[in-house]
Amino acid sequence: MFNRINQRIFTAVEYWSATPRLITLVVLFFLLNSVVLASFETHIKAYSNGVGVMDLLQWYSPATALEHITAYTEPGRKLYLLAEWTADLIYPPVYGFMFAGILYKLGAGRWSTLPVYTVLVDYTENIFISIMLTSFPNFSPAVAQVGSTVTSVKWLFFAVTILMVVGFGVRAIYRRVGKRG
């Protein structure tokens, strides 16, 4: 079953790696990062005296999660929840298929599917953060701990993805230079 799912993901990666689609993803990636998500982050920080979103932390303790959620205030929590289920619903597949397409073009083969799995981890993170935001003032340290673990896994997958882009990029350059020399 996993092979069938991975094959479908790989087929989607091949589709999104076509140059015009990949360019579209790159443009969307930068627009979402520099305009939409940055705007949400700025407004959430305004409600919370500068406390940023938990999605951007590499790890957090349950105490830190509670501090953040408390600092957001009610309007900040509502805005964060809106961000999680609008912009952060669109952003993961954009970056996932963008990095997957780049890796595919660099010759990563089946390894190019890793960023798509990062999308699933990111969605799981959003669910845990949403649970914490909507259940406040009730708070479950267990939910926060699992949410933090999922966040750390997301960043680990993202770091591996970046290392793969660099590694396969260097390999592609080396192969081109080697053919000329």
Short mmCIF file of C-alpha atoms in Angstrom, two decimals:
data_model
loop_
_atom_site.label_atom_id
_atom_site.label_comp_id
_atom_site.label_asym_id
_atom_site.label_seq_id
_atom_site.Cartn_x
_atom_site.Cartn_y
_atom_site.Cartn_z
CA MET A 1 0.00 0.00 0.00
CA PHE A 2 2.81 2.43 0.88
CA ASN A 3 4.42 1.79 -2.51
CA ARG A 4 1.15 2.68 -4.25
CA ILE A 5 0.81 5.90 -2.23
CA ASN A 6 4.44 6.80 -2.83
CA GLN A 7 3.99 6.13 -6.56
CA ARG A 8 1.04 8.53 -6.67
CA ILE A 9 3.04 11.14 -4.81
CA PHE A 10 5.95 10.63 -7.20
CA THR A 11 3.60 11.06 -10.17
CA ALA A 12 2.38 14.35 -8.64
CA VAL A 13 6.01 15.45 -8.13
CA GLU A 14 6.74 14.73 -11.80
CA TYR A 15 3.69 16.81 -12.75
CA TRP A 16 4.69 19.80 -10.58
CA SER A 17 8.33 19.65 -11.71
CA ALA A 18 7.41 20.89 -15.19
CA THR A 19 9.16 24.25 -15.54
CA PRO A 20 6.06 26.51 -15.87
CA ARG A 21 4.41 24.84 -12.86
CA LEU A 22 7.60 24.98 -10.84
CA ILE A 23 8.00 28.69 -11.61
CA THR A 24 4.41 29.23 -10.45
CA LEU A 25 5.18 27.43 -7.19
CA VAL A 26 8.35 29.51 -6.65
CA VAL A 27 6.41 32.76 -7.18
CA LEU A 28 3.63 31.59 -4.84
CA PHE A 29 6.23 30.50 -2.26
CA PHE A 30 7.80 33.94 -2.16
CA LEU A 31 4.46 35.78 -2.18
CA LEU A 32 3.08 33.66 0.65
CA ASN A 33 6.29 34.05 2.67
CA SER A 34 6.93 37.73 2.15
CA VAL A 35 3.37 39.07 2.05
CA VAL A 36 0.64 36.81 3.43
CA LEU A 37 2.37 34.88 6.22
CA ALA A 38 4.52 37.87 7.15
CA SER A 39 1.36 39.98 7.52
CA PHE A 40 -0.30 37.39 9.75
CA GLU A 41 2.87 37.13 11.86
CA THR A 42 3.08 40.92 12.24
CA HIS A 43 -0.55 41.21 13.33
CA ILE A 44 -0.33 38.26 15.74
CA LYS A 45 2.79 39.82 17.29
CA ALA A 46 0.91 43.11 17.64
CA TYR A 47 -1.77 41.34 19.70
CA SER A 48 0.78 39.53 21.85
CA ASN A 49 3.48 42.11 22.66
CA GLY A 50 5.88 40.56 20.15
CA VAL A 51 5.30 36.85 20.81
CA GLY A 52 5.56 35.04 17.49
CA VAL A 53 3.74 32.00 16.17
CA MET A 54 4.61 28.55 17.46
CA ASP A 55 4.92 27.17 13.90
CA LEU A 56 8.26 28.97 13.61
CA LEU A 57 9.76 27.53 16.81
CA GLN A 58 11.96 24.48 16.35
CA TRP A 59 10.74 23.07 19.66
CA TYR A 60 8.77 24.31 22.64
CA SER A 61 7.92 23.05 26.10
CA PRO A 62 4.32 22.85 27.30
CA ALA A 63 5.08 25.86 29.53
CA THR A 64 6.28 27.85 26.51
CA ALA A 65 3.19 26.85 24.54
CA LEU A 66 0.95 28.06 27.37
CA GLU A 67 2.90 31.34 27.60
CA HIS A 68 2.49 31.89 23.85
CA ILE A 69 -1.20 31.03 23.76
CA THR A 70 -1.90 33.25 26.75
CA ALA A 71 0.08 36.14 25.25
CA TYR A 72 -1.82 36.02 21.95
CA THR A 73 -5.02 37.36 23.59
CA GLU A 74 -8.44 36.41 22.25
CA PRO A 75 -8.20 38.44 19.01
CA GLY A 76 -4.67 37.13 18.43
CA ARG A 77 -5.77 33.52 18.94
CA LYS A 78 -8.62 34.01 16.48
CA LEU A 79 -6.25 35.54 13.93
CA TYR A 80 -3.71 32.74 14.43
CA LEU A 81 -6.47 30.17 13.92
CA LEU A 82 -7.54 31.97 10.74
CA ALA A 83 -3.94 31.91 9.51
CA GLU A 84 -3.63 28.18 10.28
CA TRP A 85 -6.72 27.31 8.21
CA THR A 86 -6.23 29.70 5.29
CA ALA A 87 -2.67 30.68 4.42
CA ASP A 88 -1.07 27.76 6.28
CA LEU A 89 -3.42 25.40 4.50
CA ILE A 90 -2.14 26.60 1.12
CA TYR A 91 1.52 27.18 1.99
CA PRO A 92 2.60 23.58 2.80
CA PRO A 93 1.67 22.05 -0.58
CA VAL A 94 3.25 25.05 -2.30
CA TYR A 95 6.61 24.61 -0.56
CA GLY A 96 6.30 20.82 -0.57
CA PHE A 97 5.81 20.47 -4.31
CA MET A 98 8.22 23.33 -5.03
CA PHE A 99 11.08 21.62 -3.18
CA ALA A 100 10.01 18.22 -4.53
CA GLY A 101 10.04 19.62 -8.07
CA ILE A 102 13.47 21.15 -7.55
CA LEU A 103 14.81 17.87 -6.20
CA TYR A 104 13.25 15.97 -9.09
CA LYS A 105 14.90 18.32 -11.59
CA LEU A 106 18.22 17.84 -9.77
CA GLY A 107 17.95 14.08 -10.27
CA ALA A 108 16.92 13.04 -6.75
CA GLY A 109 14.52 10.41 -8.08
CA ARG A 110 12.30 8.90 -5.38
CA TRP A 111 14.00 11.05 -2.73
CA SER A 112 12.18 14.00 -4.25
CA THR A 113 8.99 12.88 -2.46
CA LEU A 114 10.34 13.76 1.03
CA PRO A 115 9.11 17.39 0.94
CA VAL A 116 5.58 16.15 0.22
CA TYR A 117 5.67 14.12 3.43
CA THR A 118 6.74 17.31 5.21
CA VAL A 119 3.39 18.75 4.11
CA LEU A 120 1.57 16.01 6.02
CA VAL A 121 3.66 16.70 9.11
CA ASP A 122 2.95 20.44 8.78
CA TYR A 123 -0.80 19.77 8.61
CA THR A 124 -0.54 17.59 11.72
CA GLU A 125 1.28 20.43 13.49
CA ASN A 126 -1.53 22.82 12.48
CA ILE A 127 -4.10 20.48 14.03
CA PHE A 128 -2.27 20.39 17.37
CA ILE A 129 -1.79 24.16 17.42
CA SER A 130 -5.46 24.62 16.53
CA ILE A 131 -6.49 22.35 19.41
CA MET A 132 -4.41 24.45 21.81
CA LEU A 133 -5.80 27.72 20.43
CA THR A 134 -9.44 26.65 20.53
CA SER A 135 -9.35 24.93 23.91
CA PHE A 136 -7.84 27.92 25.76
CA PRO A 137 -8.13 28.64 28.69
CA ASN A 138 -8.14 24.86 29.11
CA PHE A 139 -4.70 23.52 28.41
CA SER A 140 -3.31 20.02 27.97
CA PRO A 141 0.45 19.67 28.47
CA ALA A 142 0.24 16.34 26.60
CA VAL A 143 -1.27 18.03 23.52
CA ALA A 144 1.44 20.69 23.70
CA GLN A 145 4.20 18.06 24.00
CA VAL A 146 2.94 16.08 21.02
CA GLY A 147 2.46 19.32 19.07
CA SER A 148 6.02 20.37 19.86
CA THR A 149 7.34 16.98 18.77
CA VAL A 150 5.46 17.25 15.47
CA THR A 151 6.86 20.78 15.01
CA SER A 152 10.40 19.45 15.58
CA VAL A 153 9.83 16.65 13.06
CA LYS A 154 8.60 19.23 10.52
CA TRP A 155 11.78 21.27 10.94
CA LEU A 156 13.93 18.13 10.76
CA PHE A 157 12.26 17.14 7.47
CA PHE A 158 12.69 20.70 6.22
CA ALA A 159 16.40 20.72 7.16
CA VAL A 160 16.93 17.38 5.40
CA THR A 161 15.12 18.78 2.36
CA ILE A 162 17.43 21.81 2.23
CA LEU A 163 20.50 19.59 2.64
CA MET A 164 19.22 17.39 -0.19
CA VAL A 165 18.70 20.42 -2.46
CA VAL A 166 22.26 21.55 -1.72
CA GLY A 167 23.69 18.04 -2.12
CA PHE A 168 21.89 17.19 -5.34
CA GLY A 169 22.57 20.72 -6.60
CA VAL A 170 26.31 20.32 -6.03
CA ARG A 171 26.15 16.90 -7.68
CA ALA A 172 24.37 18.36 -10.72
CA ILE A 173 26.95 21.15 -11.03
CA TYR A 174 29.81 18.67 -10.64
CA ARG A 175 28.36 16.46 -13.38
CA ARG A 176 27.99 19.41 -15.76
CA VAL A 177 31.50 20.65 -15.09
CA GLY A 178 32.83 17.09 -15.39
CA LYS A 179 31.25 16.69 -18.83
CA ARG A 180 32.88 19.89 -20.09
CA GLY A 181 36.30 19.09 -18.71
#
